[in-house]
């Protein structure tokens, strides 16, 4: 990967402050669900922001604080590269995310990053996920860090892609207006909602995301599975995948923990001997199942 | 054996008297350092700036609190943001602190924090600024405190690396005469400080006395913990019923983690002044014992006190080994001293590993 000037400077100049913030400008805003927005961003200095699918930024609203937020767009999309833009998809749950919600196009906030390992090493190269089949299983906002993977796969048209997605209600689903494009691009989309309003027009399933596993066509040995969602959801998903014969080495999970620094120093995201911020957030289930203090 | 008495040492190992302490402290001060040492204040050993070595108390063992805040303060400003100009201001000042009388366990704790803040992909410039110029005048321990178990953890009572000067109380020869201290030089900076001091060149016998005294100290430690295979045994013992027993006594006060010389967890938060002109981004110590430590939207990863207590002890006696290759418990015993419930990490370790 080509290194940015910053990275080169950072490597030769270790005194470069890793807490330094970069201003970003909101160039696009989209209400995704009632409490989720997608922010299209550009670095204020015009330079290009590089990242890998599954990585995250520490997003700052000065005076409020910082929160870890994944990149939700495809880092290799040509149009975005030309414009120097990328996206975050954020659900308002607390201080920073609610402060972000008040911002408008043209407003600025700050980031530092990217942090974390991203989806399996080698992605989107050959080793994992590129030529073999891939199933992504997401719950709620957990689809945000998987969207870069979905877009990348569809652009490359390699291997089968299945998307199993569940949310509390149909209205809570992220990226609904892209589902058609994803399906036309060759993805098999399987949807479920925990509950639906009486009389709602919902031709898909009702129930937990695990209810979709029987519909999967990709079988153990044919590819990989990437999972992101609440920990209870990931727990039941991996349990059922294991019962269906999926080897733990081929199932990858993105964990969430509280993070203050993203740099392995604040200690907040420690689970057993790993730091979720840098050793993760993505781990194979083979690793996760051995960790003390994670109930998956 | 006749000894070579030296009026002015050339900067090598020597046997010295207590008066030399003052010369060392003064020497550091003349070089522009603020010299911190343990001072006995109402029975507590507190690290504070020394006027002269007369204030220093040899009896304080490691100090009631570790000197950790010299390199990792409980509160600090990472940067200031001027809300009117939109400019950031970072003020990283290289400190010139020296520690006189730091003990081997606390040096190991410092080395552990070095790995955390400077050993990874991101280097913490704030920590670095306090660490780059930090002379350590280390005192080996010739008397074990009631709660010390450094010899179990391999961090004391003697040190053989990472000191500028190392001082061991050799006692009085034949129980009489003046007090004698072995002064060992561990760096060129230490050599500079030792140059010109009054003393005798050290001979083999002095090192023998030191060795014997350290062995006696180690043997005198009343708390022990067998660390052989400890991480694996702690891992296997994660569901041991003893955790519940200990938790039932624990108040969750976080005293233990507040006094631990290796604890480094932190919050990062913003503070805006009343004029709304400036926001400071700050970092402050945080502790895995706090309920909110593992709280996220929709839940808490360590909801129960047992989870938090286990995190503390498992991190010290198990996880740290996987993270850094050594234990983050240096056996200083402070968490034992400060625990209002008499909870003892070494005792817990012994039970979980099956020794008690
Ligand atoms: C790697 C990673 C990637 C992520 N990606 C995304 C993403 O793409 N999109 C997204 O929307 N979210 C994402 N998150 C989640 C997001 O970082 C959290 O929801 C974050 O807490 C939001 O920050 P906030 O300041 O808005 O909320 P906070 O104010 O921190 O509050 C968040 C929640 O934590 C609880 N809480 C906070 N402090 C305390 C306390 N002291 N005591 C008790 N409870 C407390 C609150 O009840 C609240 O529900 C990601 C998290 C991680 C770790
Ligand atoms: S865990 Fe207790 S004994 Fe071990 S280093 Fe920390 S305070 Fe000292
Ligand atoms: S000092 Fe003792 S009572 Fe307080 S949190 Fe630590 S173990 Fe529990």
XYZ file of C-alpha atoms and ligand atoms in Angstrom:
721
model
C 0.000 0.000 0.000
C 1.229 3.496 -0.777
C 2.060 5.355 2.376
C 0.839 8.858 2.929
C 3.329 11.585 3.770
C 1.944 11.507 7.287
C 2.713 7.830 7.680
C 6.211 8.283 6.363
C 6.759 11.230 8.627
C 5.260 9.270 11.504
C 7.626 6.376 10.879
C 10.758 8.469 10.790
C 9.577 10.969 13.331
C 8.227 9.122 16.324
C 7.546 12.375 18.129
C 4.683 13.086 15.752
C 1.812 13.291 18.176
C -0.616 10.409 17.693
C -3.350 12.444 19.408
C -3.144 15.145 16.755
C -6.510 15.686 15.091
C -7.285 16.222 11.452
C -10.167 18.525 10.541
C -12.801 17.031 8.253
C -15.609 18.713 6.388
C -19.066 17.250 5.925
C -19.771 17.236 2.200
C -22.867 15.054 2.304
C -25.452 13.951 4.824
C -28.061 11.280 4.602
C -30.636 10.192 7.131
C -30.414 6.396 7.002
C -32.906 5.462 9.699
C -34.622 7.568 12.351
C -31.459 7.577 14.489
C -28.702 6.800 11.988
C -27.009 9.144 9.548
C -24.319 8.641 6.950
C -21.750 11.434 6.764
C -19.755 11.893 3.591
C -16.495 13.511 4.582
C -13.382 15.044 3.156
C -10.164 16.031 4.881
C -10.135 19.803 5.192
C -6.581 20.019 3.862
C -7.623 18.229 0.693
C -5.361 15.235 1.199
C -6.565 11.723 0.589
C -7.672 9.597 3.518
C -6.701 5.944 3.161
C -8.043 3.033 5.129
C -8.925 -0.633 4.964
C -12.420 -2.097 5.251
C -13.183 -2.751 8.911
C -10.896 -0.044 10.267
C -12.227 2.837 12.337
C -11.515 6.432 13.275
C -11.654 8.188 16.597
C -14.166 10.887 15.770
C -13.958 14.107 17.782
C -16.470 16.809 18.467
C -14.354 19.204 20.443
C -15.867 20.057 23.782
C -17.855 16.829 23.782
C -15.327 14.060 23.259
C -14.381 11.186 21.000
C -15.989 7.976 19.791
C -14.780 5.034 17.727
C -16.613 4.945 14.399
C -15.971 2.558 11.513
C -15.573 3.653 7.948
C -18.695 2.556 6.105
C -17.690 3.238 2.490
C -15.590 1.426 -0.057
C -12.009 2.732 0.156
C -11.318 1.709 -3.443
C -14.295 3.315 -5.110
C -12.850 5.464 -7.882
C -15.296 8.309 -7.642
C -14.705 8.647 -3.902
C -10.952 8.534 -4.407
C -11.183 11.294 -6.998
C -13.214 13.457 -4.676
C -11.174 12.464 -1.660
C -14.236 11.386 0.269
C -15.264 8.550 2.547
C -18.188 7.814 4.831
C -19.134 7.117 8.411
C -22.530 5.751 9.344
C -23.417 6.677 12.887
C -26.217 5.795 15.241
C -26.887 8.381 17.930
C -26.587 6.739 21.296
C -24.579 9.134 23.450
C -22.630 12.333 23.761
C -20.493 12.407 20.638
C -22.899 10.682 18.310
C -25.698 13.072 19.322
C -23.412 16.050 18.816
C -22.578 14.762 15.335
C -26.269 14.525 14.613
C -26.621 18.298 15.029
C -24.026 19.089 12.345
C -24.885 20.212 8.821
C -23.244 19.972 5.407
C -20.272 22.337 5.424
C -19.654 21.911 9.168
C -16.384 20.553 10.413
C -15.333 18.106 13.064
C -12.154 16.156 13.698
C -10.757 12.680 13.364
C -7.660 10.715 14.121
C -7.051 7.365 12.504
C -7.401 5.001 10.820
C -7.088 2.452 13.599
C -7.449 -1.286 13.878
C -6.637 -4.265 11.703
C -9.738 -4.363 9.524
C -11.315 -7.461 8.033
C -8.977 -10.419 7.590
C -5.408 -9.727 6.626
C -4.947 -9.816 2.940
C -8.420 -8.574 2.163
C -9.098 -7.528 -0.539
C -6.087 -9.471 -1.776
C -6.174 -13.149 -2.549
C -5.672 -14.860 0.760
C -9.030 -14.383 2.361
C -12.338 -13.342 0.966
C -11.372 -12.309 -2.532
C -11.568 -15.404 -4.650
C -13.490 -17.599 -2.260
C -17.111 -17.237 -1.318
C -18.051 -14.841 1.406
C -21.038 -14.523 3.683
C -21.510 -11.422 5.798
C -23.833 -11.606 8.758
C -24.824 -8.341 10.386
C -27.115 -7.062 13.089
C -28.305 -3.444 13.290
C -25.540 -0.847 12.833
C -23.152 -3.791 12.493
C -23.733 -3.579 8.762
C -21.822 -0.271 8.627
C -18.285 -1.724 8.870
C -19.296 -4.521 6.486
C -20.526 -2.231 3.734
C -16.972 -1.591 2.430
C -16.563 -5.355 2.102
C -19.863 -5.755 0.280
C -19.064 -2.935 -2.168
C -15.584 -4.248 -2.813
C -16.802 -7.767 -3.479
C -19.459 -6.579 -5.870
C -16.960 -4.414 -7.743
C -14.569 -7.334 -8.138
C -17.208 -9.923 -8.950
C -15.214 -12.746 -7.445
C -16.863 -15.620 -5.640
C -20.360 -15.756 -4.277
C -21.539 -13.165 -1.805
C -24.340 -13.722 0.667
C -25.629 -11.041 3.005
C -27.615 -12.054 6.063
C -28.957 -9.012 7.809
C -31.229 -8.529 10.764
C -32.512 -5.443 12.555
C -35.096 -4.686 15.218
C -37.640 -3.486 12.670
C -37.515 -3.035 8.892
C -37.230 0.710 9.510
C -34.010 0.165 11.491
C -32.218 -1.391 8.536
C -29.225 0.504 7.199
C -28.631 1.021 3.477
C -32.107 -0.193 2.420
C -31.959 1.832 -0.790
C -28.815 -0.026 -1.812
C -30.214 -3.521 -1.404
C -31.544 -3.598 -4.934
C -28.159 -2.612 -6.402
C -26.443 -5.196 -4.245
C -28.835 -7.904 -5.406
C -28.456 -6.859 -9.042
C -24.695 -6.936 -8.588
C -24.963 -10.603 -7.676
C -25.290 -10.658 -3.894
C -27.827 -12.982 -2.304
C -29.579 -10.889 0.264
C -31.422 -12.449 3.197
C -33.256 -10.146 5.548
C -35.049 -10.463 8.824
C -36.612 -8.109 11.347
C -37.184 -8.913 15.009
C -40.672 -7.573 14.726
C -42.855 -5.823 12.180
C -45.822 -3.521 12.518
C -49.236 -5.160 12.071
C -50.149 -5.309 8.429
C -46.732 -4.093 7.260
C -45.627 -5.065 3.777
C -42.604 -7.206 4.610
C -41.925 -10.104 2.277
C -38.896 -11.231 4.275
C -38.467 -13.063 7.521
C -39.473 -12.121 11.020
C -37.168 -13.314 13.758
C -33.537 -13.251 14.763
C -30.748 -13.269 12.213
C -29.933 -16.856 13.132
C -33.221 -17.806 11.474
C -31.551 -16.989 8.144
C -28.686 -19.422 8.519
C -30.670 -22.291 7.024
C -31.079 -20.287 3.839
C -27.324 -19.958 3.300
C -26.005 -21.636 0.184
C -22.335 -21.124 0.930
C -21.223 -24.147 2.880
C -18.353 -24.831 5.255
C -15.127 -25.203 3.305
C -16.289 -22.945 0.477
C -15.388 -19.583 1.948
C -15.475 -17.285 4.913
C -17.962 -15.533 7.109
C -17.645 -12.004 8.502
C -19.921 -11.142 11.411
C -20.653 -7.827 13.099
C -23.406 -6.953 15.510
C -24.263 -6.907 19.186
C -22.330 -9.481 21.177
C -25.422 -11.544 22.062
C -26.248 -11.775 18.388
C -22.700 -12.810 17.460
C -22.810 -15.383 20.209
C -25.874 -17.155 18.855
C -24.622 -16.834 15.283
C -21.273 -18.511 15.949
C -22.919 -21.186 18.038
C -25.170 -22.136 15.157
C -22.394 -21.840 12.579
C -20.284 -24.209 14.633
C -23.169 -26.673 14.767
C -23.373 -26.437 10.997
C -19.726 -27.388 10.687
C -18.094 -24.006 10.104
C -14.477 -24.125 11.299
C -13.745 -21.318 13.801
C -10.745 -20.189 11.728
C -13.023 -19.211 8.852
C -15.459 -17.108 10.825
C -14.406 -13.538 11.658
C -16.026 -11.225 14.187
C -15.652 -7.506 14.784
C -15.760 -6.823 18.513
C -16.909 -3.662 20.210
C -15.345 -2.335 23.395
C -15.103 1.098 24.938
C -12.079 2.906 23.477
C -10.454 6.132 24.557
C -7.225 6.131 22.570
C -7.191 3.522 19.790
C -3.447 3.186 20.422
C -3.140 0.427 23.018
C -2.436 2.789 25.890
C -5.758 3.665 27.551
C -6.394 0.052 28.446
C -10.141 0.312 28.043
C -10.605 -2.211 25.256
C -8.541 -4.978 26.805
C -10.005 -8.442 26.636
C -7.760 -11.158 27.984
C -4.358 -10.504 26.399
C -5.660 -8.614 23.361
C -6.387 -4.971 22.794
C -9.484 -4.770 20.632
C -8.399 -1.398 19.198
C -5.217 -2.595 17.561
C -5.087 -6.395 17.667
C -8.701 -6.145 16.455
C -11.419 -5.108 16.171
C -11.600 -8.144 13.876
C -10.670 -11.550 15.247
C -11.294 -15.047 14.024
C -13.723 -17.006 16.120
C -10.848 -19.411 16.827
C -9.187 -16.557 18.742
C -12.348 -15.139 20.296
C -13.554 -18.398 21.766
C -10.358 -18.728 23.797
C -10.560 -15.212 25.232
C -11.526 -14.824 28.861
C -14.053 -12.059 29.410
C -15.881 -12.225 26.117
C -19.104 -14.138 26.160
C -19.134 -15.494 22.623
C 42.729 -6.722 52.430
C 43.859 -3.098 52.500
C 41.409 -0.802 50.810
C 42.190 1.971 48.461
C 40.724 5.073 50.088
C 39.728 7.619 47.505
C 39.123 11.270 48.018
C 37.559 11.672 44.669
C 36.066 8.625 42.973
C 36.633 8.357 39.263
C 33.074 7.285 38.645
C 33.248 3.572 39.427
C 31.656 1.277 42.023
C 32.577 2.231 45.562
C 31.760 1.827 49.204
C 30.473 5.062 50.609
C 28.962 6.551 53.741
C 25.574 8.156 54.165
C 27.011 11.645 53.772
C 27.476 10.867 50.116
C 23.692 10.805 49.619
C 23.644 14.529 50.015
C 26.409 14.934 47.450
C 24.411 12.871 44.981
C 21.231 14.854 45.577
C 23.134 18.125 45.312
C 24.937 16.890 42.212
C 21.601 16.168 40.558
C 20.176 19.511 41.617
C 23.208 21.315 40.249
C 22.581 19.603 36.949
C 19.090 21.050 36.931
C 17.043 18.091 38.163
C 14.227 18.215 40.661
C 15.112 15.333 42.915
C 12.252 13.272 44.309
C 12.768 10.955 47.236
C 10.737 9.161 49.874
C 10.073 11.372 52.851
C 8.465 10.057 55.981
C 5.357 12.144 56.536
C 3.273 11.055 59.512
C 4.345 7.495 58.977
C 3.658 7.441 55.258
C 6.486 7.281 52.745
C 5.738 10.008 50.221
C 7.772 10.791 47.111
C 8.278 14.543 47.030
C 11.014 16.944 45.967
C 13.935 16.775 48.365
C 15.569 19.934 49.653
C 18.545 17.873 50.679
C 19.207 14.227 51.411
C 18.579 14.779 55.114
C 14.853 14.624 54.435
C 15.143 11.282 52.710
C 13.919 8.304 54.679
C 15.611 4.991 54.003
C 12.947 3.164 55.975
C 10.121 3.906 53.610
C 10.769 0.806 51.504
C 8.956 1.483 48.223
C 6.926 4.429 49.458
C 3.272 4.387 50.413
C 2.429 5.518 46.889
C 4.624 4.677 43.914
C 6.462 7.532 42.170
C 4.400 6.736 39.048
C 2.875 10.205 38.738
C 6.329 11.585 37.859
C 6.118 9.838 34.489
C 2.382 9.300 34.292
C 0.419 11.999 36.127
C -3.182 11.354 37.223
C -4.367 14.303 35.115
C -2.784 15.919 32.116
C -3.730 18.126 29.207
C -3.084 16.614 25.792
C -3.859 19.811 23.929
C -5.854 23.001 24.068
C -8.217 24.088 21.335
C -8.931 27.755 20.883
C -12.567 27.912 19.857
C -12.207 31.364 18.339
C -9.133 30.901 16.204
C -9.637 27.169 15.636
C -6.024 26.552 16.587
C -4.605 23.694 18.554
C -1.907 24.182 21.077
C 0.117 21.308 22.441
C 2.478 21.961 25.238
C 4.800 19.043 25.765
C 7.423 19.954 28.256
C 10.404 17.716 28.839
C 10.671 17.357 32.569
C 13.901 16.884 34.428
C 12.984 14.784 37.401
C 15.357 12.459 39.188
C 14.256 9.786 41.631
C 16.437 9.182 44.640
C 15.564 6.003 46.472
C 13.309 4.288 43.965
C 13.176 0.547 44.670
C 13.730 -2.340 42.241
C 10.019 -3.230 42.078
C 9.136 0.309 41.003
C 11.885 0.336 38.388
C 10.314 -2.804 36.942
C 6.951 -1.061 37.034
C 8.459 1.861 35.134
C 9.865 -0.522 32.530
C 6.391 -2.038 32.193
C 4.936 1.398 31.486
C 7.740 2.070 28.986
C 6.453 -0.898 27.014
C 2.888 0.385 27.187
C 3.614 3.968 26.184
C 6.734 3.683 24.044
C 6.946 0.050 22.957
C 4.058 -0.113 20.525
C 3.110 1.217 17.147
C 2.151 4.601 18.622
C 4.544 6.345 20.946
C 3.089 8.580 23.570
C 4.918 11.917 23.318
C 3.690 13.097 26.733
C 5.118 10.091 28.503
C 8.268 10.284 26.443
C 8.873 13.863 27.502
C 8.881 12.849 31.143
C 10.886 9.717 30.561
C 13.810 10.730 28.343
C 15.771 12.416 31.087
C 14.971 10.591 34.305
C 17.988 9.596 36.399
C 17.223 6.708 38.735
C 19.154 6.387 41.969
C 17.934 2.995 43.061
C 18.074 1.521 46.544
C 18.174 -2.227 46.777
C 15.973 -3.502 49.590
C 17.760 -5.001 52.568
C 14.599 -5.282 54.597
C 11.357 -6.688 53.247
C 8.133 -4.868 53.954
C 5.261 -6.864 55.435
C 3.479 -7.140 52.095
C 6.400 -7.397 49.688
C 6.673 -10.345 47.325
C 9.091 -9.001 44.737
C 11.340 -12.033 44.904
C 8.385 -14.179 43.806
C 7.726 -11.852 40.898
C 11.414 -11.632 39.940
C 11.527 -7.868 40.395
C 13.577 -7.531 43.577
C 14.854 -7.156 46.209
C 17.942 -6.409 44.094
C 18.186 -4.820 40.668
C 20.829 -5.510 38.062
C 19.859 -3.260 35.154
C 18.285 0.077 34.292
C 19.731 2.132 37.113
C 22.051 5.097 37.005
C 23.291 4.508 40.509
C 22.432 1.545 42.677
C 22.870 1.716 46.421
C 22.875 -1.258 48.773
C 23.074 -0.860 52.524
C 25.930 -3.138 53.593
C 25.341 -2.512 57.310
C 28.146 -1.744 59.713
C 31.191 -3.947 59.569
C 31.078 -6.319 62.556
C 27.996 -4.465 63.702
C 29.949 -1.379 64.644
C 31.667 1.493 62.938
C 29.921 3.711 60.445
C 27.194 2.659 58.054
C 28.498 1.496 54.724
C 26.753 1.499 51.383
C 27.786 -0.137 48.144
C 27.417 2.361 45.341
C 27.242 0.789 41.879
C 27.389 2.709 38.652
C 25.016 1.613 35.909
C 25.327 4.312 33.257
C 27.613 7.063 32.088
C 25.176 9.534 33.648
C 25.559 7.637 36.939
C 29.329 7.636 36.456
C 29.263 11.405 36.130
C 27.349 11.695 39.374
C 29.717 9.362 41.202
C 32.786 11.203 40.025
C 34.457 13.071 42.816
C 32.494 11.443 45.654
C 34.316 10.288 48.770
C 34.569 6.556 49.175
C 36.591 3.398 48.897
C 36.921 1.305 45.797
C 34.571 -1.662 46.081
C 36.126 -5.079 46.507
C 34.797 -8.608 46.028
C 33.805 -8.913 49.630
C 31.451 -5.951 49.339
C 29.562 -7.651 46.527
C 29.422 -10.809 48.629
C 27.885 -8.878 51.516
C 25.381 -7.327 49.140
C 24.484 -10.705 47.725
C 23.994 -12.168 51.184
C 21.866 -9.281 52.360
C 19.634 -9.537 49.292
C 19.260 -13.268 49.813
C 18.257 -12.644 53.409
C 15.731 -10.058 52.330
C 14.217 -12.390 49.781
C 14.048 -15.150 52.377
C 12.367 -12.745 54.780
C 9.442 -12.022 52.465
C 6.388 -13.440 54.144
C 4.242 -13.382 51.052
C 5.119 -15.723 48.226
C 3.611 -16.694 44.927
C 4.903 -19.410 42.660
C 4.852 -17.879 39.171
C 5.804 -21.075 37.349
C 3.160 -21.674 34.675
C 1.025 -19.064 36.423
C -0.671 -17.557 33.332
C -1.960 -20.928 32.221
C -3.105 -21.849 35.701
C -4.856 -18.488 36.099
C -6.495 -18.996 32.722
C -7.773 -22.397 33.761
C -8.901 -21.006 37.088
C -11.092 -18.273 35.643
C -14.201 -19.951 37.027
C -12.697 -21.019 40.352
C -15.217 -20.578 43.206
C -12.648 -18.561 45.155
C -13.284 -15.539 42.894
C -16.791 -15.343 44.327
C -15.451 -15.558 47.863
C -13.007 -12.695 47.289
C -15.620 -10.634 45.465
C -18.012 -10.945 48.381
C -15.465 -9.098 50.523
C -14.483 -6.489 47.901
C -16.022 -3.012 48.193
C -15.150 -2.111 44.623
C -13.412 1.008 45.928
C -10.571 0.808 43.363
C -7.922 1.583 45.989
C -5.886 -1.342 44.701
C -5.730 -0.075 41.148
C -5.126 3.504 42.290
C -1.920 2.600 44.101
C -0.583 0.044 41.657
C 2.641 1.229 40.007
C 1.834 -0.533 36.735
C -1.814 0.456 36.262
C -2.101 2.681 33.204
C -5.746 2.733 32.149
C -7.155 6.115 31.279
C -10.125 8.204 30.229
C -9.758 10.911 27.643
C -12.238 13.750 27.986
C -12.848 17.375 27.031
C -13.140 20.282 29.412
C -14.285 23.708 28.271
C -13.693 26.812 30.358
C -16.520 29.118 31.417
C -15.701 31.745 28.834
C -16.258 29.019 26.217
C -13.048 30.132 24.632
C -10.851 27.140 25.241
C -11.390 23.426 25.317
C -8.775 21.200 26.861
C -8.534 17.584 25.924
C -7.360 15.792 29.015
C -6.332 12.365 30.084
C -6.900 11.033 33.564
C -6.300 7.711 35.257
C -9.166 5.292 35.160
C -9.569 1.877 36.767
C -11.103 -1.390 35.679
C -12.811 -1.465 39.078
C -15.146 1.362 38.087
C -18.587 0.222 36.968
C -18.564 2.487 33.908
C -15.183 1.206 32.733
C -16.685 -1.422 30.441
C -19.991 0.336 29.741
C -21.070 0.769 26.136
C -24.383 1.453 24.508
C -26.707 -1.364 25.362
C -24.638 -2.985 28.048
C -21.583 -3.355 30.198
C -18.901 -5.891 29.491
C -18.043 -6.122 33.185
C -21.418 -5.676 34.757
C -20.683 -7.664 37.917
C -18.046 -6.853 40.505
C -16.606 -10.337 40.129
C -15.809 -9.512 36.497
C -14.005 -6.352 37.495
C -12.017 -7.921 40.309
C -11.041 -10.788 38.069
C -9.995 -8.394 35.326
C -7.645 -6.602 37.726
C -5.987 -9.740 39.028
C -6.029 -11.684 35.775
C -4.432 -8.735 34.037
C -1.616 -8.577 36.565
C -0.970 -12.307 36.858
C -1.950 -13.585 33.452
C -2.994 -11.271 30.591
C 0.037 -8.969 30.914
C 2.276 -11.943 30.187
C 0.491 -12.492 26.879
C 0.585 -8.787 26.081
C 4.121 -7.888 27.048
C 5.965 -11.053 28.005
C 6.207 -10.268 31.713
C 3.855 -9.812 34.630
C 2.349 -6.435 35.384
C 2.435 -7.317 39.047
C 5.835 -6.401 40.435
C 5.043 -7.649 43.915
C 5.191 -4.244 45.592
C 2.309 -5.212 47.867
C 0.675 -1.789 47.839
C -2.711 -3.084 46.764
C -2.636 -5.375 49.761
C -1.763 -2.539 52.136
C -4.470 -0.274 50.791
C -7.286 -2.780 50.536
C -9.908 -2.088 53.209
C -11.115 -5.665 52.818
C -7.712 -7.300 53.292
C -7.804 -8.784 49.838
C -4.426 -10.107 48.832
C -3.566 -10.636 45.179
C -0.782 -13.087 45.983
C -3.077 -15.132 48.192
C -5.680 -15.110 45.422
C -3.037 -16.232 42.957
C -2.004 -19.069 45.250
C -5.559 -20.310 45.657
C -6.414 -20.066 41.968
C -3.264 -21.893 40.960
C -3.979 -24.574 43.528
C -1.223 -23.913 46.079
C -3.432 -22.875 48.963
C -14.235 -0.412 16.615
C -15.549 0.251 16.812
C -16.268 0.684 15.712
C -17.490 1.316 15.869
N -18.152 1.738 14.758
C -19.341 2.379 14.885
C -20.034 2.841 13.725
O -19.581 2.694 12.595
N -21.204 3.471 13.905
C -21.742 3.662 15.158
O -22.825 4.249 15.249
N -21.106 3.234 16.281
C -19.913 2.594 16.175
N -19.252 2.156 17.301
C -19.859 2.356 18.615
C -19.551 3.717 19.205
O -18.165 3.908 19.303
C -20.140 3.820 20.602
O -21.525 3.706 20.537
C -19.728 5.102 21.326
O -19.909 4.907 22.675
C -20.518 6.309 20.911
O -19.996 7.412 21.614
P -20.920 8.510 22.270
O -20.030 9.564 22.832
O -21.954 8.954 21.318
O -21.644 7.735 23.396
P -21.326 7.766 24.953
O -21.702 9.076 25.512
O -19.979 7.264 25.165
O -22.397 6.703 25.424
C -22.494 5.430 24.798
C -23.213 4.472 25.706
O -22.340 4.115 26.767
C -22.974 4.258 27.978
N -22.066 4.947 28.917
C -21.114 5.840 28.606
N -20.500 6.264 29.709
C -21.084 5.630 30.736
C -20.913 5.650 32.121
N -20.004 6.431 32.700
N -21.679 4.831 32.875
C -22.602 4.032 32.312
N -22.824 3.994 31.004
C -22.081 4.777 30.227
C -24.203 5.106 27.736
O -25.283 4.537 28.457
C -24.477 5.029 26.281
O -25.512 4.120 26.024
C -18.035 1.515 17.155
C -17.326 1.071 18.259
C -16.104 0.440 18.109
C -15.367 -0.019 19.300
S -0.936 -5.664 41.628
Fe -0.567 -5.001 43.778
S 1.372 -5.993 44.373
Fe 1.207 -6.129 42.129
S 2.329 -4.310 41.385
Fe 0.159 -3.702 41.528
S -0.025 -2.819 43.593
Fe 1.908 -3.952 43.560
S -8.751 -2.228 47.262
Fe -9.687 -4.168 47.934
S -11.874 -3.628 48.319
Fe -11.005 -1.946 47.069
S -11.475 -2.586 44.929
Fe -9.376 -3.345 45.392
S -9.692 -5.479 46.063
Fe -11.729 -4.441 46.198
